[in-house]
XYZ file of C-alpha atoms in Angstrom:
723
model
C 99.124 148.112 90.328
C 98.522 145.686 87.576
C 98.067 146.938 83.888
C 96.400 144.956 81.161
C 95.599 145.959 77.640
C 92.822 144.362 75.730
C 91.812 145.674 72.378
C 94.147 148.716 72.773
C 92.224 149.587 76.011
C 94.210 149.727 79.124
C 92.751 148.559 82.503
C 94.438 149.458 85.724
C 93.853 147.103 88.673
C 94.464 149.289 91.602
C 94.018 146.462 94.244
C 96.637 144.014 92.617
C 99.558 143.112 94.801
C 100.569 140.808 97.431
C 98.930 141.190 100.821
C 100.463 140.942 104.302
C 98.875 139.051 107.425
C 96.426 140.839 109.352
C 97.830 139.717 112.653
C 101.063 141.718 112.074
C 101.477 145.190 113.656
C 101.493 148.389 111.489
C 105.268 148.660 111.827
C 105.945 144.998 110.759
C 103.561 145.603 107.915
C 105.499 148.671 106.641
C 108.750 146.776 106.959
C 107.433 143.720 104.990
C 106.082 146.119 102.226
C 109.453 147.756 101.888
C 111.223 144.515 101.425
C 109.049 143.481 98.447
C 110.557 144.432 94.985
C 107.014 145.524 93.704
C 106.126 147.557 96.611
C 106.962 150.873 94.668
C 104.332 149.846 92.047
C 101.588 148.962 94.634
C 98.853 151.554 95.366
C 96.512 151.335 98.265
C 93.844 153.757 97.073
C 91.564 153.183 100.139
C 93.011 151.941 103.506
C 91.708 148.585 104.593
C 89.317 148.199 101.662
C 88.511 144.571 102.258
C 86.117 142.332 104.199
C 86.998 139.481 106.607
C 85.786 136.749 104.417
C 83.522 137.591 101.393
C 82.022 140.769 99.880
C 78.336 140.190 98.638
C 77.263 143.814 97.514
C 78.694 147.152 96.954
C 77.208 150.724 96.456
C 78.136 154.277 95.963
C 76.191 156.973 97.876
C 74.236 159.540 95.655
C 76.470 162.429 96.596
C 79.599 160.137 95.577
C 81.373 160.812 98.920
C 80.795 157.339 100.626
C 81.380 153.747 99.468
C 79.169 151.216 101.311
C 79.906 147.492 101.085
C 78.279 144.378 102.756
C 80.050 141.011 103.414
C 80.717 138.338 105.833
C 81.899 136.901 108.422
C 80.440 138.133 110.643
C 77.691 139.836 108.576
C 78.542 143.404 108.510
C 78.279 146.789 106.561
C 81.502 148.883 106.033
C 81.134 152.556 105.083
C 84.318 154.160 103.502
C 84.888 158.056 103.267
C 86.488 158.976 99.956
C 87.654 162.298 101.295
C 89.890 160.555 103.782
C 90.461 157.404 101.754
C 89.655 155.333 104.918
C 86.884 153.585 106.561
C 84.249 155.769 108.519
C 82.303 153.141 110.433
C 81.481 149.358 110.506
C 78.392 147.718 111.745
C 77.402 144.047 112.273
C 74.028 142.284 111.636
C 72.280 139.190 112.898
C 72.100 137.718 109.472
C 73.653 138.014 105.983
C 72.578 140.989 103.681
C 70.960 139.984 100.315
C 70.823 143.514 98.937
C 70.591 147.021 100.347
C 69.675 150.591 99.350
C 70.789 154.043 100.116
C 67.655 156.294 100.291
C 69.396 159.541 101.109
C 72.144 161.629 99.773
C 74.703 160.192 102.236
C 74.832 157.173 104.676
C 72.136 158.689 107.100
C 69.457 156.490 105.637
C 69.840 152.904 104.534
C 67.514 149.786 104.060
C 69.055 146.443 104.213
C 67.194 143.231 102.954
C 68.490 140.077 104.748
C 68.290 136.436 103.902
C 66.136 135.476 106.895
C 63.128 137.735 105.558
C 64.075 140.760 107.823
C 64.203 144.228 106.683
C 66.394 146.614 108.679
C 66.132 150.281 108.460
C 69.336 152.241 109.640
C 69.868 155.846 110.524
C 73.146 157.737 111.014
C 73.486 156.441 114.612
C 72.661 152.626 113.867
C 69.566 150.473 113.495
C 66.383 152.379 113.640
C 63.788 149.766 113.026
C 63.584 145.988 112.107
C 60.613 144.183 110.620
C 59.754 140.961 108.566
C 58.215 140.307 105.272
C 56.011 137.281 104.498
C 58.334 135.612 101.981
C 62.057 135.484 101.210
C 63.148 138.590 99.375
C 65.465 138.811 96.432
C 65.572 142.385 95.416
C 64.143 145.907 96.403
C 63.908 149.402 95.052
C 62.962 152.793 96.522
C 60.226 155.062 95.082
C 60.820 158.587 96.153
C 57.530 160.422 95.171
C 55.527 157.960 97.289
C 58.164 157.007 99.844
C 57.402 153.366 98.979
C 59.844 150.463 99.211
C 59.053 147.862 96.568
C 60.409 144.384 97.718
C 60.170 141.204 95.284
C 61.132 137.608 96.044
C 59.789 134.055 96.290
C 56.122 134.518 95.303
C 53.992 136.538 92.899
C 53.401 139.560 95.210
C 55.363 142.850 95.026
C 55.347 144.036 98.684
C 54.870 147.850 99.292
C 56.301 149.189 102.520
C 55.455 152.875 103.026
C 58.370 154.461 105.010
C 56.448 157.550 105.692
C 53.372 155.943 107.252
C 55.319 152.949 108.673
C 53.035 150.212 107.429
C 52.555 147.727 104.486
C 50.210 148.785 101.803
C 48.134 146.424 99.386
C 50.626 144.389 97.288
C 50.749 144.221 93.616
C 49.781 140.757 92.153
C 51.816 139.739 89.020
C 51.352 136.693 86.671
C 54.694 135.262 87.568
C 55.368 132.406 89.929
C 58.650 134.026 91.340
C 60.291 137.526 90.940
C 63.982 137.898 90.714
C 64.626 141.573 90.099
C 62.992 145.051 89.972
C 63.877 148.681 88.877
C 62.326 151.983 89.115
C 62.704 154.527 86.196
C 64.412 157.737 87.504
C 62.556 159.986 85.222
C 58.860 158.817 84.993
C 59.053 156.497 88.001
C 57.706 153.296 86.228
C 58.100 150.151 88.149
C 59.300 146.992 86.232
C 59.809 143.562 87.727
C 61.364 140.439 86.168
C 59.786 136.903 86.561
C 61.075 133.458 86.579
C 59.153 132.692 83.451
C 61.053 135.155 81.261
C 58.752 138.145 81.139
C 59.061 141.703 82.502
C 55.996 143.236 83.922
C 55.559 147.025 84.189
C 53.418 148.919 86.993
C 52.429 152.467 87.394
C 52.649 153.272 91.024
C 50.151 156.215 90.562
C 47.202 154.107 89.409
C 48.350 150.752 91.060
C 47.653 148.951 87.798
C 49.850 146.879 85.388
C 50.649 148.773 82.173
C 52.098 146.045 80.081
C 54.038 142.730 79.974
C 57.109 142.118 77.827
C 58.092 138.611 76.915
C 61.859 138.481 76.828
C 62.560 134.767 76.397
C 60.778 134.547 73.076
C 63.208 136.903 71.556
C 66.343 134.847 72.400
C 67.961 132.898 69.509
C 68.795 129.226 69.950
C 67.639 128.989 73.569
C 65.856 125.829 74.328
C 64.486 126.587 77.852
C 62.708 129.856 78.886
C 65.408 131.719 80.917
C 64.397 133.814 83.815
C 64.997 137.522 84.075
C 67.887 138.303 86.735
C 68.763 141.802 86.167
C 67.057 145.133 85.078
C 68.436 148.589 84.524
C 67.169 151.852 83.027
C 69.661 153.924 80.933
C 67.138 156.903 80.630
C 63.345 157.437 80.267
C 63.107 155.170 77.287
C 65.882 152.704 77.131
C 66.183 149.590 79.276
C 68.698 146.721 79.736
C 67.441 143.157 80.633
C 69.731 140.344 81.821
C 68.764 136.757 81.623
C 69.844 133.490 83.382
C 71.145 132.278 79.962
C 73.833 134.858 79.734
C 72.107 137.268 77.448
C 71.685 141.064 77.631
C 68.857 142.658 75.623
C 68.581 146.424 75.022
C 64.963 147.465 74.634
C 62.978 150.711 73.913
C 60.018 150.573 76.223
C 57.709 151.648 73.353
C 58.516 148.541 71.343
C 58.413 144.724 71.951
C 61.365 144.041 69.761
C 64.859 144.373 71.311
C 67.280 146.880 69.835
C 70.297 144.563 70.449
C 71.071 141.211 71.892
C 74.361 140.602 73.503
C 75.576 137.043 74.257
C 78.180 136.535 77.085
C 78.930 133.119 75.815
C 79.363 131.844 79.421
C 75.854 130.457 80.135
C 75.924 132.192 83.418
C 73.227 134.438 84.839
C 73.742 138.121 84.577
C 74.023 139.578 88.031
C 74.145 143.322 87.324
C 73.874 145.854 84.576
C 75.143 149.570 84.357
C 75.304 152.134 81.615
C 77.943 154.870 80.820
C 76.075 157.497 78.790
C 79.021 159.497 77.998
C 80.807 156.608 76.080
C 77.696 154.733 74.843
C 79.058 151.731 76.833
C 77.200 148.959 78.853
C 78.719 147.113 81.834
C 77.356 143.592 82.251
C 78.551 141.209 85.103
C 78.345 137.514 85.578
C 80.172 135.190 87.781
C 83.168 134.780 85.464
C 83.688 138.201 83.757
C 82.791 141.882 83.667
C 82.354 143.042 80.064
C 82.354 146.533 78.567
C 80.732 146.728 75.287
C 79.143 149.294 72.859
C 75.535 150.010 73.378
C 75.004 150.565 69.626
C 76.796 147.774 67.903
C 77.474 145.258 70.803
C 81.314 145.128 69.995
C 83.375 144.333 73.031
C 85.485 147.239 74.231
C 87.176 145.578 77.179
C 86.689 142.928 79.773
C 87.879 141.917 83.352
C 88.239 138.098 84.226
C 87.750 136.960 87.761
C 90.221 134.829 89.773
C 87.158 133.940 92.060
C 83.430 134.412 91.494
C 82.056 137.877 91.057
C 79.135 138.910 93.304
C 78.411 142.697 92.356
C 79.822 145.809 91.204
C 79.062 149.647 91.092
C 80.375 152.499 88.823
C 81.026 156.118 89.769
C 79.078 158.263 87.370
C 80.939 160.381 84.704
C 84.217 158.475 85.559
C 86.115 155.450 84.464
C 86.393 153.893 87.757
C 84.329 150.847 89.189
C 84.421 148.648 92.290
C 83.831 144.865 92.141
C 82.604 142.700 95.056
C 83.869 139.219 94.847
C 84.145 135.805 96.747
C 87.439 136.959 98.380
C 88.732 139.162 101.151
C 89.606 142.101 98.780
C 87.274 144.454 97.052
C 88.729 145.205 93.588
C 89.327 148.593 92.214
C 89.438 149.106 88.520
C 90.228 152.225 86.458
C 89.698 152.457 82.727
C 90.891 155.892 81.274
C 88.919 155.249 78.039
C 85.694 155.187 79.879
C 86.281 158.500 81.615
C 88.546 160.563 83.886
C 89.460 159.669 87.510
C 87.116 160.885 90.122
C 87.899 164.185 91.737
C 88.979 162.672 95.131
C 91.679 160.720 93.302
C 92.738 162.956 90.422
C 96.271 161.977 90.902
C 95.519 158.690 89.008
C 95.564 160.650 85.561
C 99.185 161.783 86.181
C 100.093 158.256 87.375
C 98.770 156.692 84.300
C 100.551 159.120 81.977
C 103.967 158.032 83.739
C 103.029 154.329 83.179
C 102.455 154.831 79.498
C 106.093 155.038 78.902
C 106.583 151.630 80.560
C 106.215 148.141 79.041
C 102.704 147.005 79.096
C 101.816 143.337 79.146
C 100.384 142.471 75.893
C 98.202 139.392 75.176
C 99.164 137.429 72.002
C 96.461 134.787 71.251
C 97.370 131.863 68.726
C 101.018 133.014 68.252
C 104.266 131.092 68.640
C 107.456 132.606 69.775
C 110.606 131.498 67.938
C 114.225 132.584 68.192
C 116.355 133.593 65.303
C 118.094 130.167 65.502
C 114.837 128.270 65.473
C 113.749 130.266 62.436
C 116.899 129.399 60.476
C 116.232 125.600 61.235
C 112.732 126.030 59.853
C 114.087 127.636 56.743
C 111.929 130.836 57.109
C 114.662 133.431 57.408
C 113.197 135.315 54.305
C 110.026 136.048 56.219
C 111.953 138.718 58.303
C 110.703 142.066 57.845
C 107.383 140.802 56.418
C 103.800 140.979 58.177
C 104.076 137.205 59.006
C 106.650 137.935 61.810
C 106.368 140.445 64.705
C 109.673 141.233 66.342
C 109.705 140.919 70.219
C 112.679 140.788 72.405
C 115.252 138.328 71.066
C 112.973 136.578 68.660
C 109.752 136.829 66.744
C 106.145 135.975 67.062
C 104.637 134.122 64.238
C 101.043 132.557 63.576
C 100.735 129.203 65.386
C 99.165 127.596 62.227
C 102.088 128.642 59.993
C 104.599 127.394 62.659
C 102.746 123.867 62.757
C 102.913 123.566 58.952
C 106.605 124.411 58.788
C 107.510 122.216 61.706
C 105.707 119.225 59.804
C 107.606 120.037 56.545
C 110.961 120.135 58.234
C 110.455 117.107 60.562
C 107.956 114.815 58.863
C 108.997 111.755 61.069
C 108.682 113.605 64.296
C 105.287 111.952 65.101
C 106.473 108.501 64.267
C 109.361 109.048 66.682
C 106.925 110.270 69.325
C 104.740 107.314 68.943
C 107.515 104.791 69.205
C 108.706 106.359 72.361
C 105.192 106.305 73.953
C 104.911 102.638 73.045
C 108.358 101.833 74.558
C 107.399 103.775 77.751
C 104.204 101.830 78.045
C 105.837 98.383 77.641
C 108.564 99.143 80.138
C 105.924 100.267 82.641
C 104.046 97.051 82.276
C 107.190 95.094 82.632
C 108.042 96.584 85.970
C 104.454 96.415 87.411
C 104.454 92.638 86.255
C 107.416 91.588 88.072
C 106.356 93.565 91.230
C 102.899 92.046 91.307
C 103.724 88.340 90.846
C 106.325 88.455 93.633
C 103.557 89.076 96.089
C 101.173 86.283 95.104
C 99.489 84.569 98.074
C 99.529 80.901 98.626
C 95.753 80.486 98.586
C 93.389 81.573 95.849
C 96.260 82.699 93.422
C 94.022 83.300 90.585
C 91.637 85.516 92.524
C 94.473 87.560 93.948
C 96.060 87.977 90.486
C 92.654 89.352 89.045
C 92.402 91.816 91.874
C 95.949 93.064 91.122
C 95.113 93.399 87.482
C 92.011 95.240 88.031
C 93.724 97.498 90.578
C 96.582 98.436 88.112
C 94.507 98.744 85.007
C 95.156 102.183 83.543
C 91.499 102.186 81.911
C 89.953 102.391 85.431
C 89.142 105.728 86.902
C 91.253 107.539 89.405
C 88.551 106.906 92.197
C 88.662 103.080 91.395
C 92.550 103.062 91.468
C 92.453 104.758 94.851
C 90.215 102.209 96.464
C 92.321 99.933 98.857
C 92.930 96.402 97.573
C 91.457 93.364 99.270
C 94.904 91.852 99.567
C 95.929 94.736 101.959
C 92.770 94.723 104.020
C 93.100 92.793 107.259
C 89.481 91.771 107.149
C 90.092 89.476 104.115
C 93.504 88.405 105.197
C 92.300 84.744 105.939
C 90.849 84.414 102.465
C 94.431 84.249 101.047
C 96.100 82.426 103.949
C 93.716 79.783 105.178
C 93.046 76.732 102.874
C 89.454 76.631 104.317
C 88.657 79.585 102.162
C 89.897 78.214 98.933
C 87.451 78.414 96.002
C 85.844 75.134 95.473
C 85.392 74.541 91.677
C 83.594 71.281 92.267
C 80.697 72.848 94.134
C 77.331 73.142 92.524
C 77.041 76.818 92.915
C 80.397 77.401 91.158
C 79.544 75.082 88.365
C 76.286 76.982 87.633
C 78.137 80.273 87.537
C 81.145 78.823 85.702
C 79.908 79.678 81.956
C 79.403 83.289 83.174
C 82.746 83.554 84.751
C 84.407 81.914 81.723
C 82.868 84.354 79.429
C 83.989 87.267 81.400
C 87.503 85.953 81.904
C 87.875 84.572 78.368
C 89.621 87.655 77.100
C 92.089 87.366 79.942
C 92.521 83.733 80.282
C 95.683 83.434 78.252
C 97.138 86.497 79.835
C 96.493 85.104 83.239
C 98.017 81.731 82.557
C 101.149 83.379 81.146
C 101.299 85.702 84.154
C 101.013 82.654 86.618
C 103.758 80.847 84.758
C 105.961 83.913 84.746
C 105.406 84.273 88.536
C 106.855 80.832 89.221
C 109.714 81.426 86.868
C 110.358 84.903 88.253
C 110.690 83.696 91.824
C 113.579 81.293 90.548
C 115.162 83.088 87.660
C 114.568 86.750 88.260
C 117.958 87.853 86.967
C 117.742 85.673 83.847
C 114.228 86.989 82.825
C 115.419 90.547 83.294
C 118.372 90.010 80.940
C 116.208 88.510 78.304
C 113.847 91.452 78.492
C 116.584 93.906 77.933
C 117.850 92.188 74.937
C 114.488 92.536 73.084
C 114.724 94.357 69.634
C 112.741 97.400 68.754
C 111.145 95.430 65.881
C 109.590 92.869 68.332
C 108.270 95.677 70.490
C 106.437 97.764 67.815
C 105.553 95.251 65.120
C 104.293 96.193 61.680
C 101.303 98.333 60.546
C 98.318 96.770 58.918
C 96.875 97.607 55.514
C 93.388 98.870 54.863
C 92.254 95.371 53.685
C 93.640 93.690 56.747
C 91.799 96.184 58.964
C 88.478 95.299 57.376
C 89.144 91.620 57.704
C 89.827 92.124 61.310
C 86.666 94.020 61.905
C 84.770 91.263 60.292
C 86.457 88.634 62.174
C 85.664 90.374 65.430
C 81.992 90.433 64.478
C 81.926 86.729 63.794
C 84.044 85.961 66.947
C 81.349 87.852 68.962
C 78.593 85.505 67.478
C 80.663 82.546 68.332
C 81.361 83.535 71.683
C 77.521 83.873 72.316
C 76.804 80.436 71.031
C 79.545 78.837 73.159
C 78.160 80.627 76.166
C 74.701 79.366 75.625
C 76.037 75.909 74.996
C 77.980 75.854 78.193
C 75.236 77.117 80.257
C 73.044 74.288 78.919
C 75.622 71.692 79.687
C 76.269 72.990 83.185
C 72.508 72.771 84.080
C 72.277 69.272 82.582
C 75.156 67.934 84.678
C 73.794 69.498 87.859
C 70.371 67.964 87.077
C 71.839 64.467 86.257
C 73.745 64.519 89.503
C 70.722 65.519 91.566
C 68.619 62.516 90.102
C 71.515 60.143 90.954
C 71.693 61.371 94.534
C 67.928 60.890 95.023
C 68.034 57.346 93.672
C 70.904 56.317 96.003
C 68.948 57.871 98.913
C 65.925 55.719 98.135
C 68.051 52.545 97.813
C 69.658 53.232 101.151
C 66.376 53.786 102.727
C 65.013 50.556 101.514
C 68.097 48.696 102.791
C 67.913 50.224 106.260
C 64.291 49.389 106.731
C 64.328 45.842 105.318
C 67.028 43.552 106.751
C 66.590 39.916 105.599
C 68.649 37.096 106.883
C 69.597 35.889 103.547
C 70.604 39.172 102.113
C 74.202 38.294 101.975
C 75.177 39.526 105.486
C 77.737 37.719 107.499
C 77.377 37.862 111.254
C 80.419 38.467 113.399
C 81.199 38.111 117.039
C 82.110 41.627 117.524
C 78.411 42.821 116.986
C 78.303 44.468 113.505
C 77.267 43.255 110.020
C 78.473 44.101 106.567
C 76.980 43.740 103.015
C 80.008 43.776 100.604
C 77.914 42.985 97.590
C 75.713 46.113 97.796
C 76.880 49.516 96.570
C 80.431 48.889 97.081
C 81.539 50.570 100.404
C 78.035 51.203 101.579
C 77.384 49.426 104.929
C 75.014 49.307 107.997
C 75.889 49.151 111.650
C 73.956 47.891 114.532
C 73.467 49.821 117.640
C 75.714 47.456 119.532
C 78.481 47.835 117.042
C 78.190 51.708 117.215
C 78.451 51.610 121.066
C 81.356 49.263 121.146
C 83.432 51.564 118.882
C 85.973 48.908 117.859
C 89.013 49.772 115.752
C 87.576 48.105 112.703
C 84.375 49.990 112.834
C 86.057 53.282 113.254
C 88.082 52.650 110.161
C 85.023 51.798 108.168
C 83.210 54.899 109.359
C 86.089 57.040 108.276
C 86.224 55.550 104.711
C 82.467 55.929 104.260
C 80.820 59.018 102.759
C 79.250 61.788 104.834
C 75.739 60.804 103.536
C 76.051 57.173 104.766
C 77.216 58.339 108.164
C 74.369 60.681 108.566
C 71.703 58.135 107.504
C 73.287 55.542 110.090
C 73.209 58.241 112.825
C 69.659 59.016 111.894
C 68.666 55.352 112.503
C 70.401 55.201 115.927
C 69.709 58.671 117.466
C 67.497 60.877 115.240
C 66.082 61.800 111.929
C 67.670 63.872 108.820
C 65.504 65.716 106.550
C 66.168 67.437 103.307
C 65.368 71.134 103.229
C 66.766 71.970 99.800
C 68.658 70.622 96.711
C 71.952 72.409 97.052
C 74.978 71.180 98.880
C 74.961 71.876 102.618
C 71.090 72.180 102.940
C 70.271 69.420 105.457
C 68.506 69.391 108.750
C 68.979 66.875 111.479
C 66.834 66.513 114.667
C 67.956 64.023 117.407
C 67.142 63.122 121.058
C 69.670 62.032 123.667
C 68.474 58.903 125.454
C 70.188 59.142 128.892
C 68.455 55.939 130.355
C 69.844 53.612 127.689
C 73.388 55.131 127.999
C 73.396 54.654 131.835
C 72.135 51.112 131.412
C 74.866 50.427 128.904
C 77.537 51.864 131.174
C 76.280 49.743 134.234
C 76.400 46.538 132.321
C 79.838 47.460 130.817
C 81.116 48.051 134.550
C 79.591 44.934 135.847
C 81.312 42.785 133.133
C 84.571 44.456 133.881
C 84.238 43.730 137.579
C 83.370 39.897 136.803
C 86.240 39.569 134.619
C 88.421 41.145 137.171
C 87.211 38.732 139.838
C 87.922 35.736 137.538
C 91.397 36.985 137.083
C 92.050 37.299 140.840
C 90.698 33.686 141.406
C 93.011 32.211 138.868
C 96.054 34.035 140.443
C 95.351 33.693 144.099
C 96.509 30.305 145.594
C 93.658 28.352 147.420
C 93.956 27.631 151.334
C 93.289 23.934 150.797
C 96.677 23.321 149.206
C 98.216 24.041 152.599
C 98.277 20.868 154.702
C 99.813 20.809 158.219
C 102.079 17.792 159.076
C 101.954 16.367 162.532
C 105.268 16.577 164.401
C 106.036 14.207 167.438
C 108.232 15.692 170.179
C 109.870 13.196 172.540
């Protein structure tokens, strides 16, 4: 049991306490409960008063002998008998229950509205019949004189299901686009329905006609949108409560269009359910966060219950102070408020139990109060306030107003904020030092500036938590080559980079100095890490914190910042113009050189300064410096001198020479790398060339053999005479 006191009203939570696992046996559960220190204060009013997952709605039978609750999972209904304080039966459904009604005094007749448009009618033995409505339902109420079940939901129609005849009747057509709630008056049986447009329509079931329409949204103060009606409840034959989606509760006399009282929950959450306590002139109103009890005449709050999870529904026991709450949790909560009425007859022992708890210490809620001990009070110099209304004695100290405590603290310690500020600045500087040394030690060999920018953005505290948690490119294996292979280095001389350079310079201008310093520190830190650490530890506090500026200096700084922004814009525009001019000038020069080289290749006069050589190539040293032309023979011979000259030549010259020999090169764009070359391989010429070359080699080989082999004519035989 948990006891809380709000506005001198005690609220007993009979379901509070730690729960044990369901898979334990009964013997193990009892042993676990005995071991707990608070087991003696724990009360299990109804055995197994819980759902497997979530409880969606809860009701009390008209004879007050049965508690019925629906929940998940699986979708089911549980019936608890209060005379035995235990469960009586449990049934499962095919789909979740939106709401249900008990149409008999006990559990023998019930109607369940399900989320898949089905309506199930249950008897004492189980499901009796199942049918389907045209649209999704949201609420329903039973009209006893005619045995009609009124069902409202998505759409403008109020469906009438006659349970005596077992058929649908002509529906009521409302002016609203959607209906959220309905209610039947218990005395004169007037039917009211709340619409999405914020109106309440009243229908007479006897004449089947609309009696009147009440505009609720127009009476709400300070509401920009029209809130829909989400809850309806009659107190008696004349008074009615209306709950809206904006968190307002309006009390009406059905004879007037002006509300008697408007109560704001201040949560901006839809009101889910309303209930009245006529004996205490109290109203119960429920939203997802709180259940509030307030006076019907004045609107003053009596008590409230806050939720640890979302509230779904609640029901009260008439003429008592007990109510049950269904929530988004396993447990169904049971509360008892003695100020709202006595305990029910089936648990009258609660009255005696609460009287015993009166003598015990009850948890009090002190809002906007600060607890101080006697020693702290002496340090603040406020000992003379002991015994006055400004101090409330509690345990070993006192409670005092938080505003008074803050003022006294500021007078006693005027420089506390300055010390706090300096400590904060010192911590930030030390954290930056550590991160700086760690980052620079991991700089790659390629694209150092890019890696440093990535590290700086990753470690920037101004970024959101999501951006800081994103994995860095330096750690990603897919981009590993970009920081190791020199082929992926950023080429600052490329045309694309030069066009983007002004934009990048403007973005990085504020960080340029810092990046340079950090790059220099990186090189120094690798060689002199220990010396740098000693120098940093020897810094003085004055160098760290600096001096504050006067008001005049701050104004000058603001003016300088505005002027510096204008200067940055002018410099940015100027840099962009210069970059485009340089690129344009370079393009024109390239086009002129291409035209000159084309003319030289087409026209080859004998007197153009060329000097023939025996090795088969010609060179023009007086034209365009290193620019040259090759003959086909020279290209095929592939001498060492020719290969050296080809290596020294530019790519443009080599491509043009190859185009004259084997194919044709065309320009498909002005940017670097946008060239297209078409060529054809002449296999016949190559085969003829190789044949001639082979023949020349064989001829040379034969001549060498002739020069080496001794001729036969040189051998002369001498005649020898034998006698």
